[in-house]
Short mmCIF file of C-alpha atoms in Angstrom, two decimals:
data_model
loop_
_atom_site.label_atom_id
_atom_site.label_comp_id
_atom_site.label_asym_id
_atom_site.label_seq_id
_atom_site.Cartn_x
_atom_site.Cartn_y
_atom_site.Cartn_z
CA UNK A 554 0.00 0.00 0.00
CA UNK A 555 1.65 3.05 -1.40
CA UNK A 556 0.11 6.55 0.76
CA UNK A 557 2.72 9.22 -0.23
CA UNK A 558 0.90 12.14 1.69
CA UNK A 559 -1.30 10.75 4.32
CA UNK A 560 -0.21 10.60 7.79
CA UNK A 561 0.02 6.69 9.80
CA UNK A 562 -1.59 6.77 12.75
CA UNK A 563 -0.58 4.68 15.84
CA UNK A 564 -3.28 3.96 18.69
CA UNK A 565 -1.07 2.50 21.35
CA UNK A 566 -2.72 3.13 24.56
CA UNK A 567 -5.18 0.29 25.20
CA UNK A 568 -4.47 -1.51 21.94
CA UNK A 569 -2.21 -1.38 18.94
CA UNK A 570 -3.82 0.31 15.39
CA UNK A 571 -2.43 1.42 12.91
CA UNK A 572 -4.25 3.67 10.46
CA UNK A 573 -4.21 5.54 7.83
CA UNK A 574 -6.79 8.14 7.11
CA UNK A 575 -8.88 6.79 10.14
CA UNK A 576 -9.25 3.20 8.18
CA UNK A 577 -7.02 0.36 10.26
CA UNK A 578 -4.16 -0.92 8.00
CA UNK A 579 -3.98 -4.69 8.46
CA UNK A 580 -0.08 -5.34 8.75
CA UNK A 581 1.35 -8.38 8.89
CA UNK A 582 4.91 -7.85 10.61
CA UNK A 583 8.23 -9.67 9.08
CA UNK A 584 8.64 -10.92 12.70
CA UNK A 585 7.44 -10.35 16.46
CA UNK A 586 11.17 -9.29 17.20
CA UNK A 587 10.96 -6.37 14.15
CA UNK A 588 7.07 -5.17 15.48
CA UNK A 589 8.84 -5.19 19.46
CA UNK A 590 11.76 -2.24 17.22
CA UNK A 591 9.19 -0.23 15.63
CA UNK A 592 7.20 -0.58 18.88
CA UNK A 593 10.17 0.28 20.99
CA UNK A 594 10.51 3.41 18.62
CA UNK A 595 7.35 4.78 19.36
CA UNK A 596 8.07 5.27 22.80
CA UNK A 597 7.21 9.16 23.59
CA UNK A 598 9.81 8.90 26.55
CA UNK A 599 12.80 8.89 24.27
CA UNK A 600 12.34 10.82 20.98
CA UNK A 601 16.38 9.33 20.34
CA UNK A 602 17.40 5.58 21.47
CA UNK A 603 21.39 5.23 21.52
CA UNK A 604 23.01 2.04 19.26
CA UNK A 605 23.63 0.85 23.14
CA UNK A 606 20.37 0.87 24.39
CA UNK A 607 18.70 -0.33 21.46
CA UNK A 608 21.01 -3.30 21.13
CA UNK A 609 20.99 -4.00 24.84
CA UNK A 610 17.11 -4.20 24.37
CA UNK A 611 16.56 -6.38 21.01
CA UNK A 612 19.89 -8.65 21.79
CA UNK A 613 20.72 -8.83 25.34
CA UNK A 614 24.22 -7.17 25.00
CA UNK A 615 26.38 -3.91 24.57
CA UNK A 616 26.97 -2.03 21.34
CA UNK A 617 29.86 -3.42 19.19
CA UNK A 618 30.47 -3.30 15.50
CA UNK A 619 29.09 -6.58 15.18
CA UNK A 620 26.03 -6.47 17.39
CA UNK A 621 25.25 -3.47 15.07
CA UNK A 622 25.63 -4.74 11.72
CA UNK A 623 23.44 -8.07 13.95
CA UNK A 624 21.04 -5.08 14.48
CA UNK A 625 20.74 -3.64 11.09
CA UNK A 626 20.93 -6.74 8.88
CA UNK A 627 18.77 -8.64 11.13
CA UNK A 628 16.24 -5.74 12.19
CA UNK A 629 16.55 -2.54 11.11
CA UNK A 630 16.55 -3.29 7.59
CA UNK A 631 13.71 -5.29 7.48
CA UNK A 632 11.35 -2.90 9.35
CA UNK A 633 12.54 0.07 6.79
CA UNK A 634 12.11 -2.87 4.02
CA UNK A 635 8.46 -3.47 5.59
CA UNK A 636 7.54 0.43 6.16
CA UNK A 637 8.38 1.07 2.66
CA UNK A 638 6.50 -1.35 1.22
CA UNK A 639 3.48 -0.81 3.19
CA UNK A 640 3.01 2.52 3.80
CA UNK A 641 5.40 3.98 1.34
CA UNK A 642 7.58 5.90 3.30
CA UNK A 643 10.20 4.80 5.86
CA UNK A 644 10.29 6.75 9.05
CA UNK A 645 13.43 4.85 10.62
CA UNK A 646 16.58 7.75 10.81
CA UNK A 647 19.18 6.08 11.67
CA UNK A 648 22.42 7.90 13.05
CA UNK A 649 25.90 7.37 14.41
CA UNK A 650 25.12 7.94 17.91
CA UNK A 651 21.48 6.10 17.66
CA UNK A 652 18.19 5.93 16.02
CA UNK A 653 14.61 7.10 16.02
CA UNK A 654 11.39 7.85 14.10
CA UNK A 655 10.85 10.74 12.60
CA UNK A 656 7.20 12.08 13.34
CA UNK A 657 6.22 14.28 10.69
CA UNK A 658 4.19 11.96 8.72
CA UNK A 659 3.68 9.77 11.62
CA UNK A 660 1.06 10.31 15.10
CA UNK A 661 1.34 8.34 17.56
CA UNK A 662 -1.84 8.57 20.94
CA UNK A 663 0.62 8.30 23.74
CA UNK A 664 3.05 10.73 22.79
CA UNK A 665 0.28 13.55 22.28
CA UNK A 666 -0.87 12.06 25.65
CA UNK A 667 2.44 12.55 27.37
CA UNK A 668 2.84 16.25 26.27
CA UNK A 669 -0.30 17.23 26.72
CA UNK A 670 0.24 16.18 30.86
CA UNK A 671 3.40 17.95 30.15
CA UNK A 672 2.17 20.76 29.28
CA UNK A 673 -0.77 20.85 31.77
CA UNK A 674 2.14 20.75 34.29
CA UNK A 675 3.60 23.49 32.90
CA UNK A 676 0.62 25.82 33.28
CA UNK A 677 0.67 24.15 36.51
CA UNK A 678 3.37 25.56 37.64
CA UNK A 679 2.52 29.05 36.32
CA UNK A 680 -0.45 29.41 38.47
CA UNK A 681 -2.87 28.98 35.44
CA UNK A 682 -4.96 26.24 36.82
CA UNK A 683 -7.79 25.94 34.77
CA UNK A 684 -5.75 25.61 31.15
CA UNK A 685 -3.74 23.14 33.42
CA UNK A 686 -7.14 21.13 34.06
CA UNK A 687 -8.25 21.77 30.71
CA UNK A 688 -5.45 19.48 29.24
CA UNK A 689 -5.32 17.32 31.89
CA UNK A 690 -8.67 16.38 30.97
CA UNK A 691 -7.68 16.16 27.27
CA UNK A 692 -5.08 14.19 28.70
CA UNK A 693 -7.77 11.73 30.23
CA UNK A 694 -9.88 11.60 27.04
CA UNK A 695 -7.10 10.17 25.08
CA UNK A 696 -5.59 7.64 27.80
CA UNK A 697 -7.57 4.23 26.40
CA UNK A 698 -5.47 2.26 28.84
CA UNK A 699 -2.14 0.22 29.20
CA UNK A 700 0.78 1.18 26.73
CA UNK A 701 0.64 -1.34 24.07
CA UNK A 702 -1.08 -4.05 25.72
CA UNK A 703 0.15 -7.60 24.79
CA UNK A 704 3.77 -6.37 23.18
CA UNK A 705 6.58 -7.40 24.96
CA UNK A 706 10.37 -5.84 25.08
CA UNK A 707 12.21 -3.58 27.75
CA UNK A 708 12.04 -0.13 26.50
CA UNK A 709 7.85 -1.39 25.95
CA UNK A 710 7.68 -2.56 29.45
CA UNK A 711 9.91 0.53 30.59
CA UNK A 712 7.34 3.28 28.57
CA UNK A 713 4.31 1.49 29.85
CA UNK A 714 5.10 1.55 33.39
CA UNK A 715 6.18 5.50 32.66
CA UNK A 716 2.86 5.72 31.23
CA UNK A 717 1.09 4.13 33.71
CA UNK A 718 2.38 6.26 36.66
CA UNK A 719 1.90 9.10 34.75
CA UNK A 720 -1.92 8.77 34.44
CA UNK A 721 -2.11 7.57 37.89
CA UNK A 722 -0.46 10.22 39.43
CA UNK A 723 -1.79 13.32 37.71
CA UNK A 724 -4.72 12.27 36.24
CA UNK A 725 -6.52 9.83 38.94
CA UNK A 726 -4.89 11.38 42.06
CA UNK A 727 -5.65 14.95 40.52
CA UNK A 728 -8.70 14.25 39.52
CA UNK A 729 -9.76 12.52 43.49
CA UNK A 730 -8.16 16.07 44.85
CA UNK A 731 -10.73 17.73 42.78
CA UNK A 732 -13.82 15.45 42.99
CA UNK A 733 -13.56 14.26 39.36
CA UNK A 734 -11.64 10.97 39.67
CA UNK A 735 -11.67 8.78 36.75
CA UNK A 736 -10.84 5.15 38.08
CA UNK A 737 -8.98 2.53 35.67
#
């Protein structure tokens, strides 16, 4: 499927979609290992993942020339392989001190989840509590539950917990301070 200007959109709070236009794209991944990378990727924690980190999480050891070329032969260039051919574009930028997805043709729930609690901190702390509430209740609307539910790998497991205490903490907790608790 070939969609040169439309934007892919990732649900990943509460379940894992992937659309285009609002219609679901069925995908069928090379491998779980190559969905766990791209899932990894989306992670709204770290816009950046160092060669380290990244090979630490999809092979179990430190960065080294040849757990890299492991990393891109075995995993990297499939998923760029597989974005290309589905959705025509390949939003993998890879680096020499890391890699990372580049978001302008991609949006992803949970990151415009995170900085929208961000922000509402922000006016937080500038004494402007009702714009704080205000996205902290946009904030709420878009959190459909756990961070992609039923995918496995560490820097998943890692950005769900994040996630997870994030909501808890200013959403719920916030929310029971001001009478408008929403329980999950």
């Amino acid at each position: 499927m070939h969609l040169p200007d439309s934007i892919l959109e990732i649900k990943t709070l509460g379940s894992f979609i992937l659309s285009v236009n609002g219609k679901p794209v069925a995908t069928a991944w090379p491998s779980e290992e190559i969905k766990v990378l791209f899932c990894s990727l989306l992670s709204p924690l770290d816009l950046y993942f160092s060669w380290d980190r990244v090979c630490r999480s999809m092979l179990g050891v430190p960065a080294t020339k040849n757990c890299r070329v492991q990393l891109d032969e075995g995993f990297i260039r499939p998923l760029e392989r597989f974005m290309t051919g589905t959705f025509g574009f390949n939003p993998v930028i890879k680096g020499p001190e890391g890699i990372r997805i580049d978001h302008q043709r991609i949006h992803v729930d949970a990151q415009t989840f995170q900085s929208t609690i961000v922000e509402g901190l922000r006016l937080m702390s500038v004494g402007d509590r009702d714009a704080a509430r205000e996205k902290f209740s946009a904030a709420d609307s878009l959190y459909a539950g756990i961070y992609l539910p039923g995918v496995t790998g560490k820097i998943i497991a890692n950005t769900r917990n994040e996630l997870e205490s994030l909501y808890r903490t200013v959403i719920v907790e916030a929310g029971r301070s001001h009478g408008k608790g929403h329980s999950s």
